[in-house]
C-alpha cells in the first residue's frame, strides 16, 4: 500500500558508502633516511607484508599504535573489545587473544623489533575485527539505494579510516568505526549481562545490535531515524551535530526499515492523499456534506505529470467510499497542508519521505506513532539548513518548488527498542510494530 507518494522524475541515487568511506591518508614513500632515523619504522618496513605493507608504506612506515616509542592505550582498548567480542556475536578466540596479549606485553620493553611486531599484530587483529563487524546483515533492511548496503571493507580501508581522525586514541576508545547507536547498545549489552539479564532480554538486545550494525559510523554524513523512540539524529565529521523529535508511522501504517539517499527539498508542497485515506476518510466527509474546496483539496484525473482537475460531477463518492473507484486527491499547499512548508525526498518504492508538519501537538507526546509511515519533523527548517548548507529559501506562493541537494545525504530508518535502565541495566520500549518477537 502506497502511503506517501513522491514525484515521478528524480535524479539517480548517489553512490555512497554505508561504512568507513573516508579520505585516504596521503601516500608517503618510505626512504632509507626515514628508516635510519626511526628504528621502529625500519623494523616495520622489514616485517610488513601484503595489505599491511601497503598501508604502512603510504604513511612512511610510521607506527599507528606506538606513541612515544611504546605501544599506547588504544592497544589496551582493542584488547578489551576483542575479549568481549561475544557481545558482538563474534568469537574472541578467533583473534588469538592470548598470543596478541603476549606480543603487546613484549613490546612494552621498548625494543624496536618487538614494537614493530606488536604494531603489525594489532593492526591485523583490528582490521579483522572491524571487517567481521561489517559481515553480511542478519536483519532485513530495504535498500532503496543499494550502494548503502554494508560490505566488508578492505584492510587498507579500515586502517586508513582509523588513521584519518586527529586522535587515533579517541577513535579507538569511542569505537569510531561503528554507529553511535551500536556503541551505546554494545555498552548496554555488557551492563545488562553483568546485571544478570535474562536470555530473552539478551536475545532482544542482540537483535537491536544487529539493526544498529547496519548504520554507518559518524564519519559518514548521514541521518538516522529510529521509529521505536520516534527520534532523528544527523551526523558528520565524526560526531552527532543535531537531534530532534519526529512523528513516525502508526502500528497500522508502519515506518519501514529503509535506507536511501536524500536528493531534493520540495518547498510549498502538495500532499498526495493515500488511496486508503481517500476511501476511509475523505469520501465519508464529502458524502456527509463537505466539499473538496472546504477541505483545501482537489481531485485529479491521474498520476501523470500534467493531470486534469476533475469536476465534482465526475466523481462517484459512494463508489470511492466502497473501494470500487480510485481517485487521486491532493491537499493544496499552504499553512494547513499536512506536509507543512517542506518535504525532503529520496527515491523509494515505499513512498516514504521526511516532512514538516502543522500538527505540533503530536510532537509533544511521549508516544509519537501517528503518521501514515512518513516522518514528520520537529524542526524541518533546521534540518533543511543542515542538508542544504544554507537556510531554506523564503516563502513563496509557487507550489512544489524543487531544490536539489548539492550533495545527496544517506538516510537510515531503523527500529531500536532497547534503552538503559538504572537497576536492571536494560529496559525495552513497547514493541509497537511487533518486530522484536519475529
GROMACS .gro file of C-alpha atoms in nm:
model
  438
    1UNK     CA    1   0.000   0.000   0.000
    2UNK     CA    2   0.143   0.335  -0.102
    3UNK     CA    3   0.121   0.579   0.191
    4UNK     CA    4   0.314   0.888   0.076
    5UNK     CA    5   0.352   0.949  -0.296
    6UNK     CA    6   0.666   1.100  -0.446
    7UNK     CA    7   0.728   1.290  -0.776
    8UNK     CA    8   0.788   1.074  -1.080
    9UNK     CA    9   1.114   1.227  -1.201
   10UNK     CA   10   1.412   1.229  -0.968
   11UNK     CA   11   1.788   1.222  -1.013
   12UNK     CA   12   1.971   0.889  -0.996
   13UNK     CA   13   2.083   0.789  -0.647
   14UNK     CA   14   2.428   0.889  -0.523
   15UNK     CA   15   2.669   0.601  -0.479
   16UNK     CA   16   2.753   0.644  -0.111
   17UNK     CA   17   2.928   0.400   0.118
   18UNK     CA   18   2.740   0.284   0.430
   19UNK     CA   19   3.057   0.234   0.627
   20UNK     CA   20   3.410   0.365   0.657
   21UNK     CA   21   3.413   0.590   0.350
   22UNK     CA   22   3.688   0.834   0.441
   23UNK     CA   23   3.960   1.024   0.257
   24UNK     CA   24   4.279   0.815   0.231
   25UNK     CA   25   4.591   0.932   0.408
   26UNK     CA   26   4.824   1.095   0.158
   27UNK     CA   27   5.076   0.845   0.024
   28UNK     CA   28   5.430   0.883   0.153
   29UNK     CA   29   5.722   0.685   0.012
   30UNK     CA   30   5.938   0.519   0.274
   31UNK     CA   31   6.301   0.622   0.236
   32UNK     CA   32   6.627   0.491   0.374
   33UNK     CA   33   6.667   0.817   0.567
   34UNK     CA   34   6.328   0.767   0.739
   35UNK     CA   35   6.412   0.410   0.832
   36UNK     CA   36   6.750   0.510   0.966
   37UNK     CA   37   6.602   0.788   1.178
   38UNK     CA   38   6.329   0.566   1.326
   39UNK     CA   39   6.421   0.208   1.418
   40UNK     CA   40   6.052   0.113   1.460
   41UNK     CA   41   5.979   0.236   1.107
   42UNK     CA   42   6.278   0.042   0.981
   43UNK     CA   43   6.153  -0.273   1.153
   44UNK     CA   44   5.804  -0.222   1.014
   45UNK     CA   45   5.947  -0.189   0.667
   46UNK     CA   46   6.126  -0.522   0.708
   47UNK     CA   47   5.837  -0.709   0.876
   48UNK     CA   48   5.522  -0.582   0.698
   49UNK     CA   49   5.369  -0.769   0.408
   50UNK     CA   50   5.056  -0.770   0.194
   51UNK     CA   51   4.782  -0.522   0.281
   52UNK     CA   52   4.965  -0.412   0.595
   53UNK     CA   53   5.274  -0.329   0.393
   54UNK     CA   54   5.068  -0.121   0.153
   55UNK     CA   55   4.906   0.072   0.438
   56UNK     CA   56   5.229   0.140   0.626
   57UNK     CA   57   5.417   0.231   0.306
   58UNK     CA   58   5.156   0.503   0.243
   59UNK     CA   59   5.246   0.662   0.576
   60UNK     CA   60   5.621   0.624   0.552
   61UNK     CA   61   5.609   0.323   0.788
   62UNK     CA   62   5.513   0.548   1.077
   63UNK     CA   63   5.351   0.336   1.353
   64UNK     CA   64   4.981   0.368   1.433
   65UNK     CA   65   4.962   0.200   1.774
   66UNK     CA   66   5.302   0.302   1.914
   67UNK     CA   67   5.316   0.655   2.055
   68UNK     CA   68   5.635   0.796   2.207
   69UNK     CA   69   5.828   0.479   2.140
   70UNK     CA   70   5.589   0.238   2.311
   71UNK     CA   71   5.253   0.070   2.249
   72UNK     CA   72   4.988   0.307   2.381
   73UNK     CA   73   4.642   0.298   2.537
   74UNK     CA   74   4.449   0.223   2.215
   75UNK     CA   75   4.601  -0.127   2.224
   76UNK     CA   76   4.450  -0.192   2.567
   77UNK     CA   77   4.111  -0.076   2.442
   78UNK     CA   78   4.128  -0.304   2.141
   79UNK     CA   79   4.220  -0.598   2.363
   80UNK     CA   80   3.912  -0.521   2.574
   81UNK     CA   81   3.691  -0.520   2.264
   82UNK     CA   82   3.832  -0.850   2.143
   83UNK     CA   83   3.795  -1.009   2.487
   84UNK     CA   84   3.425  -0.915   2.484
   85UNK     CA   85   3.364  -0.989   2.115
   86UNK     CA   86   3.090  -1.231   2.215
   87UNK     CA   87   2.878  -0.918   2.274
   88UNK     CA   88   2.913  -0.856   1.901
   89UNK     CA   89   2.811  -1.210   1.816
   90UNK     CA   90   3.176  -1.298   1.745
   91UNK     CA   91   3.416  -1.548   1.900
   92UNK     CA   92   3.707  -1.391   2.095
   93UNK     CA   93   3.917  -1.700   2.020
   94UNK     CA   94   3.917  -1.608   1.651
   95UNK     CA   95   4.158  -1.323   1.731
   96UNK     CA   96   4.422  -1.536   1.913
   97UNK     CA   97   4.387  -1.307   2.211
   98UNK     CA   98   4.641  -1.476   2.438
   99UNK     CA   99   4.914  -1.455   2.174
  100UNK     CA  100   4.824  -1.094   2.099
  101UNK     CA  101   4.849  -1.002   2.468
  102UNK     CA  102   5.195  -1.163   2.487
  103UNK     CA  103   5.310  -0.974   2.178
  104UNK     CA  104   5.188  -0.641   2.318
  105UNK     CA  105   5.345  -0.708   2.659
  106UNK     CA  106   5.680  -0.787   2.496
  107UNK     CA  107   5.671  -0.458   2.307
  108UNK     CA  108   5.637  -0.253   2.623
  109UNK     CA  109   6.003  -0.313   2.699
  110UNK     CA  110   6.091  -0.063   2.427
  111UNK     CA  111   6.265  -0.292   2.177
  112UNK     CA  112   6.203  -0.160   1.823
  113UNK     CA  113   6.164  -0.505   1.671
  114UNK     CA  114   5.913  -0.609   1.940
  115UNK     CA  115   5.720  -0.284   1.892
  116UNK     CA  116   5.701  -0.341   1.516
  117UNK     CA  117   5.571  -0.695   1.567
  118UNK     CA  118   5.308  -0.574   1.812
  119UNK     CA  119   5.216  -0.290   1.576
  120UNK     CA  120   5.151  -0.531   1.290
  121UNK     CA  121   4.968  -0.782   1.511
  122UNK     CA  122   4.741  -0.509   1.648
  123UNK     CA  123   4.663  -0.368   1.303
  124UNK     CA  124   4.588  -0.717   1.172
  125UNK     CA  125   4.354  -0.800   1.463
  126UNK     CA  126   4.189  -0.459   1.445
  127UNK     CA  127   4.121  -0.487   1.071
  128UNK     CA  128   3.979  -0.839   1.110
  129UNK     CA  129   3.756  -0.728   1.397
  130UNK     CA  130   3.616  -0.428   1.207
  131UNK     CA  131   3.563  -0.637   0.894
  132UNK     CA  132   3.382  -0.902   1.098
  133UNK     CA  133   3.152  -0.637   1.242
  134UNK     CA  134   3.062  -0.543   0.885
  135UNK     CA  135   2.965  -0.900   0.797
  136UNK     CA  136   2.652  -0.979   0.597
  137UNK     CA  137   2.345  -0.839   0.780
  138UNK     CA  138   2.119  -1.079   0.967
  139UNK     CA  139   1.818  -0.849   0.973
  140UNK     CA  140   1.608  -0.721   0.687
  141UNK     CA  141   1.653  -0.368   0.558
  142UNK     CA  142   1.501  -0.227   0.239
  143UNK     CA  143   1.792  -0.082   0.041
  144UNK     CA  144   1.635   0.189  -0.175
  145UNK     CA  145   1.994   0.280  -0.264
  146UNK     CA  146   2.187  -0.046  -0.282
  147UNK     CA  147   2.521   0.135  -0.267
  148UNK     CA  148   2.448   0.197   0.102
  149UNK     CA  149   2.436  -0.174   0.184
  150UNK     CA  150   2.725  -0.258   0.422
  151UNK     CA  151   3.008  -0.451   0.265
  152UNK     CA  152   3.326  -0.582   0.421
  153UNK     CA  153   3.583  -0.305   0.376
  154UNK     CA  154   3.935  -0.381   0.262
  155UNK     CA  155   4.209  -0.400   0.525
  156UNK     CA  156   4.368  -0.080   0.395
  157UNK     CA  157   4.031   0.099   0.410
  158UNK     CA  158   3.984   0.005   0.775
  159UNK     CA  159   4.330   0.126   0.871
  160UNK     CA  160   4.314   0.446   0.664
  161UNK     CA  161   3.983   0.533   0.828
  162UNK     CA  162   4.139   0.481   1.172
  163UNK     CA  163   4.442   0.693   1.086
  164UNK     CA  164   4.234   0.981   0.949
  165UNK     CA  165   4.088   1.141   1.270
  166UNK     CA  166   4.305   1.384   1.464
  167UNK     CA  167   4.305   1.149   1.764
  168UNK     CA  168   4.356   0.781   1.694
  169UNK     CA  169   4.320   0.715   2.067
  170UNK     CA  170   3.974   0.877   2.077
  171UNK     CA  171   3.872   0.691   1.762
  172UNK     CA  172   3.953   0.354   1.917
  173UNK     CA  173   3.814   0.443   2.262
  174UNK     CA  174   3.485   0.557   2.108
  175UNK     CA  175   3.463   0.265   1.862
  176UNK     CA  176   3.453   0.528   1.589
  177UNK     CA  177   3.415   0.274   1.307
  178UNK     CA  178   3.063   0.188   1.427
  179UNK     CA  179   2.747   0.396   1.464
  180UNK     CA  180   2.675   0.576   1.791
  181UNK     CA  181   2.365   0.360   1.826
  182UNK     CA  182   2.568   0.042   1.803
  183UNK     CA  183   2.825   0.164   2.056
  184UNK     CA  184   2.552   0.254   2.306
  185UNK     CA  185   2.378  -0.080   2.261
  186UNK     CA  186   2.704  -0.272   2.297
  187UNK     CA  187   2.778  -0.094   2.624
  188UNK     CA  188   2.423  -0.162   2.733
  189UNK     CA  189   2.460  -0.532   2.649
  190UNK     CA  190   2.772  -0.551   2.864
  191UNK     CA  191   2.599  -0.388   3.160
  192UNK     CA  192   2.287  -0.599   3.114
  193UNK     CA  193   2.492  -0.917   3.114
  194UNK     CA  194   2.669  -0.817   3.436
  195UNK     CA  195   2.331  -0.727   3.592
  196UNK     CA  196   2.200  -1.078   3.522
  197UNK     CA  197   1.966  -1.002   3.235
  198UNK     CA  198   1.760  -1.297   3.117
  199UNK     CA  199   1.840  -1.484   2.796
  200UNK     CA  200   1.526  -1.338   2.636
  201UNK     CA  201   1.647  -0.987   2.721
  202UNK     CA  202   1.993  -1.059   2.585
  203UNK     CA  203   1.846  -1.206   2.266
  204UNK     CA  204   1.635  -0.895   2.217
  205UNK     CA  205   1.941  -0.679   2.277
  206UNK     CA  206   2.137  -0.874   2.016
  207UNK     CA  207   1.855  -0.819   1.768
  208UNK     CA  208   1.873  -0.445   1.833
  209UNK     CA  209   2.251  -0.455   1.784
  210UNK     CA  210   2.205  -0.632   1.451
  211UNK     CA  211   1.980  -0.348   1.338
  212UNK     CA  212   2.228  -0.086   1.457
  213UNK     CA  213   2.515  -0.269   1.286
  214UNK     CA  214   2.361  -0.167   0.952
  215UNK     CA  215   2.417   0.201   1.031
  216UNK     CA  216   2.732   0.388   0.926
  217UNK     CA  217   2.984   0.550   1.155
  218UNK     CA  218   2.951   0.922   1.238
  219UNK     CA  219   3.231   0.990   0.990
  220UNK     CA  220   2.975   0.938   0.714
  221UNK     CA  221   2.745   1.239   0.673
  222UNK     CA  222   2.401   1.088   0.724
  223UNK     CA  223   2.065   1.089   0.903
  224UNK     CA  224   1.922   0.818   1.131
  225UNK     CA  225   1.553   0.793   1.220
  226UNK     CA  226   1.457   0.547   1.494
  227UNK     CA  227   1.090   0.451   1.460
  228UNK     CA  228   1.082   0.300   1.811
  229UNK     CA  229   1.179   0.613   2.005
  230UNK     CA  230   1.043   0.845   1.731
  231UNK     CA  231   1.367   1.039   1.720
  232UNK     CA  232   1.607   1.161   1.448
  233UNK     CA  233   1.983   1.226   1.459
  234UNK     CA  234   2.221   1.365   1.200
  235UNK     CA  235   2.598   1.320   1.181
  236UNK     CA  236   2.909   1.443   1.005
  237UNK     CA  237   3.284   1.467   1.062
  238UNK     CA  238   3.278   1.202   1.333
  239UNK     CA  239   3.011   1.347   1.560
  240UNK     CA  240   2.641   1.396   1.614
  241UNK     CA  241   2.552   1.750   1.506
  242UNK     CA  242   2.178   1.753   1.575
  243UNK     CA  243   1.877   1.560   1.700
  244UNK     CA  244   1.502   1.616   1.715
  245UNK     CA  245   1.171   1.452   1.787
  246UNK     CA  246   0.973   1.308   1.498
  247UNK     CA  247   0.631   1.155   1.442
  248UNK     CA  248   0.652   0.814   1.274
  249UNK     CA  249   0.413   0.552   1.142
  250UNK     CA  250   0.122   0.419   1.344
  251UNK     CA  251   0.112   0.042   1.409
  252UNK     CA  252  -0.127   0.001   1.113
  253UNK     CA  253   0.093   0.211   0.880
  254UNK     CA  254   0.444   0.140   0.999
  255UNK     CA  255   0.760   0.325   0.909
  256UNK     CA  256   0.973   0.054   0.745
  257UNK     CA  257   1.340  -0.023   0.799
  258UNK     CA  258   1.470   0.154   0.491
  259UNK     CA  259   1.788   0.320   0.364
  260UNK     CA  260   1.818   0.566   0.076
  261UNK     CA  261   1.982   0.890  -0.035
  262UNK     CA  262   1.803   1.223   0.017
  263UNK     CA  263   1.812   1.423  -0.307
  264UNK     CA  264   1.551   1.701  -0.300
  265UNK     CA  265   1.385   1.956  -0.079
  266UNK     CA  266   1.036   2.041  -0.208
  267UNK     CA  267   0.912   2.379  -0.084
  268UNK     CA  268   0.541   2.464  -0.055
  269UNK     CA  269   0.444   2.103  -0.131
  270UNK     CA  270   0.117   1.937  -0.215
  271UNK     CA  271   0.012   1.637  -0.009
  272UNK     CA  272  -0.094   1.343  -0.223
  273UNK     CA  273  -0.363   1.162  -0.027
  274UNK     CA  274  -0.308   0.784   0.001
  275UNK     CA  275  -0.582   0.574  -0.159
  276UNK     CA  276  -0.694   0.421   0.169
  277UNK     CA  277  -0.740   0.766   0.326
  278UNK     CA  278  -0.933   0.885   0.022
  279UNK     CA  279  -1.164   0.588   0.077
  280UNK     CA  280  -1.187   0.582   0.457
  281UNK     CA  281  -1.156   0.950   0.550
  282UNK     CA  282  -1.218   1.192   0.264
  283UNK     CA  283  -1.506   1.013   0.088
  284UNK     CA  284  -1.717   0.987   0.409
  285UNK     CA  285  -1.664   1.360   0.474
  286UNK     CA  286  -1.778   1.451   0.122
  287UNK     CA  287  -2.079   1.219   0.148
  288UNK     CA  288  -2.154   1.391   0.480
  289UNK     CA  289  -2.181   1.730   0.312
  290UNK     CA  290  -1.822   1.865   0.297
  291UNK     CA  291  -1.679   1.991  -0.032
  292UNK     CA  292  -1.325   1.937  -0.154
  293UNK     CA  293  -1.284   2.316  -0.154
  294UNK     CA  294  -1.363   2.329   0.216
  295UNK     CA  295  -1.107   2.051   0.274
  296UNK     CA  296  -0.846   2.250   0.075
  297UNK     CA  297  -0.818   1.962  -0.170
  298UNK     CA  298  -0.855   1.890  -0.539
  299UNK     CA  299  -0.927   1.576  -0.739
  300UNK     CA  300  -0.712   1.490  -1.041
  301UNK     CA  301  -0.761   1.264  -1.339
  302UNK     CA  302  -0.446   1.053  -1.298
  303UNK     CA  303  -0.090   1.034  -1.160
  304UNK     CA  304   0.079   1.180  -1.468
  305UNK     CA  305   0.294   1.495  -1.456
  306UNK     CA  306   0.009   1.702  -1.610
  307UNK     CA  307  -0.322   1.569  -1.475
  308UNK     CA  308  -0.660   1.729  -1.540
  309UNK     CA  309  -0.858   1.864  -1.246
  310UNK     CA  310  -1.185   1.671  -1.208
  311UNK     CA  311  -1.524   1.833  -1.171
  312UNK     CA  312  -1.736   1.728  -0.873
  313UNK     CA  313  -1.987   1.553  -1.101
  314UNK     CA  314  -1.716   1.324  -1.236
  315UNK     CA  315  -1.659   1.152  -0.901
  316UNK     CA  316  -1.881   0.877  -0.762
  317UNK     CA  317  -1.805   0.926  -0.392
  318UNK     CA  318  -2.019   0.628  -0.292
  319UNK     CA  319  -1.801   0.409  -0.512
  320UNK     CA  320  -1.486   0.568  -0.369
  321UNK     CA  321  -1.607   0.502  -0.013
  322UNK     CA  322  -1.685   0.141  -0.106
  323UNK     CA  323  -1.342   0.091  -0.265
  324UNK     CA  324  -1.484   0.036  -0.614
  325UNK     CA  325  -1.332   0.354  -0.758
  326UNK     CA  326  -0.992   0.516  -0.706
  327UNK     CA  327  -0.948   0.889  -0.727
  328UNK     CA  328  -0.632   1.092  -0.698
  329UNK     CA  329  -0.668   1.358  -0.431
  330UNK     CA  330  -0.413   1.611  -0.321
  331UNK     CA  331  -0.416   1.873  -0.049
  332UNK     CA  332  -0.327   2.222  -0.171
  333UNK     CA  333  -0.014   2.399  -0.043
  334UNK     CA  334  -0.047   2.639   0.247
  335UNK     CA  335  -0.026   2.662   0.627
  336UNK     CA  336  -0.293   2.395   0.665
  337UNK     CA  337  -0.113   2.142   0.442
  338UNK     CA  338  -0.012   1.818   0.612
  339UNK     CA  339   0.340   1.849   0.466
  340UNK     CA  340   0.393   2.191   0.621
  341UNK     CA  341   0.648   2.412   0.447
  342UNK     CA  342   0.885   2.150   0.308
  343UNK     CA  343   0.934   1.781   0.238
  344UNK     CA  344   1.264   1.600   0.176
  345UNK     CA  345   1.261   1.324  -0.084
  346UNK     CA  346   1.465   1.015  -0.152
  347UNK     CA  347   1.365   0.759  -0.418
  348UNK     CA  348   1.196   0.454  -0.265
  349UNK     CA  349   0.911   0.226  -0.364
  350UNK     CA  350   0.754   0.256  -0.019
  351UNK     CA  351   0.662   0.622  -0.079
  352UNK     CA  352   0.836   0.739   0.240
  353UNK     CA  353   0.983   1.085   0.294
  354UNK     CA  354   1.064   1.338   0.567
  355UNK     CA  355   0.848   1.648   0.601
  356UNK     CA  356   0.741   1.946   0.804
  357UNK     CA  357   0.405   1.936   0.986
  358UNK     CA  358   0.149   2.185   1.116
  359UNK     CA  359   0.036   1.935   1.384
  360UNK     CA  360   0.278   2.049   1.652
  361UNK     CA  361   0.088   1.896   1.944
  362UNK     CA  362   0.173   1.542   1.833
  363UNK     CA  363   0.543   1.621   1.868
  364UNK     CA  364   0.495   1.696   2.238
  365UNK     CA  365   0.361   1.348   2.312
  366UNK     CA  366   0.581   1.072   2.454
  367UNK     CA  367   0.432   0.818   2.211
  368UNK     CA  368   0.462   0.966   1.861
  369UNK     CA  369   0.338   0.683   1.639
  370UNK     CA  370   0.065   0.860   1.442
  371UNK     CA  371   0.173   0.905   1.078
  372UNK     CA  372   0.094   0.712   0.763
  373UNK     CA  373   0.455   0.590   0.751
  374UNK     CA  374   0.637   0.910   0.661
  375UNK     CA  375   0.845   1.108   0.913
  376UNK     CA  376   0.712   1.438   1.047
  377UNK     CA  377   0.992   1.665   1.166
  378UNK     CA  378   1.008   1.874   1.482
  379UNK     CA  379   1.236   2.131   1.313
  380UNK     CA  380   1.225   2.095   0.936
  381UNK     CA  381   1.389   2.435   0.886
  382UNK     CA  382   1.694   2.337   1.090
  383UNK     CA  383   1.730   2.003   0.913
  384UNK     CA  384   1.692   2.185   0.581
  385UNK     CA  385   1.968   2.427   0.678
  386UNK     CA  386   2.200   2.134   0.750
  387UNK     CA  387   2.107   1.947   0.432
  388UNK     CA  388   2.137   2.249   0.202
  389UNK     CA  389   2.420   2.415   0.398
  390UNK     CA  390   2.213   2.734   0.394
  391UNK     CA  391   1.869   2.847   0.517
  392UNK     CA  392   1.562   2.729   0.329
  393UNK     CA  393   1.451   2.985   0.067
  394UNK     CA  394   1.191   3.238   0.176
  395UNK     CA  395   0.824   3.151   0.147
  396UNK     CA  396   0.661   3.178  -0.194
  397UNK     CA  397   0.312   3.109  -0.326
  398UNK     CA  398   0.453   2.888  -0.603
  399UNK     CA  399   0.375   2.522  -0.527
  400UNK     CA  400   0.620   2.233  -0.538
  401UNK     CA  401   0.947   2.424  -0.570
  402UNK     CA  402   1.216   2.159  -0.616
  403UNK     CA  403   1.555   2.245  -0.461
  404UNK     CA  404   1.821   1.978  -0.529
  405UNK     CA  405   2.071   1.898  -0.256
  406UNK     CA  406   2.422   1.978  -0.371
  407UNK     CA  407   2.538   1.655  -0.205
  408UNK     CA  408   2.296   1.368  -0.155
  409UNK     CA  409   2.270   1.255   0.207
  410UNK     CA  410   2.205   0.895   0.316
  411UNK     CA  411   1.909   0.843   0.549
  412UNK     CA  412   1.855   0.526   0.754
  413UNK     CA  413   1.518   0.435   0.906
  414UNK     CA  414   1.568   0.180   1.183
  415UNK     CA  415   1.389   0.033   1.486
  416UNK     CA  416   1.577   0.022   1.818
  417UNK     CA  417   1.370  -0.076   2.121
  418UNK     CA  418   1.645  -0.119   2.383
  419UNK     CA  419   1.732   0.162   2.625
  420UNK     CA  420   1.930   0.187   2.952
  421UNK     CA  421   1.764   0.138   3.290
  422UNK     CA  422   1.909   0.232   3.629
  423UNK     CA  423   1.866  -0.101   3.809
  424UNK     CA  424   1.829  -0.386   3.563
  425UNK     CA  425   2.076  -0.242   3.314
  426UNK     CA  426   1.831  -0.253   3.025
  427UNK     CA  427   1.471  -0.168   2.952
  428UNK     CA  428   1.272  -0.209   2.634
  429UNK     CA  429   1.026   0.034   2.486
  430UNK     CA  430   0.691  -0.106   2.380
  431UNK     CA  431   0.735  -0.310   2.064
  432UNK     CA  432   0.465  -0.109   1.886
  433UNK     CA  433   0.540  -0.269   1.546
  434UNK     CA  434   0.570  -0.624   1.682
  435UNK     CA  435   0.913  -0.675   1.525
  436UNK     CA  436   1.115  -0.795   1.823
  437UNK     CA  437   0.930  -1.123   1.850
  438UNK     CA  438   0.960  -1.213   1.483
   0.00000   0.00000   0.00000
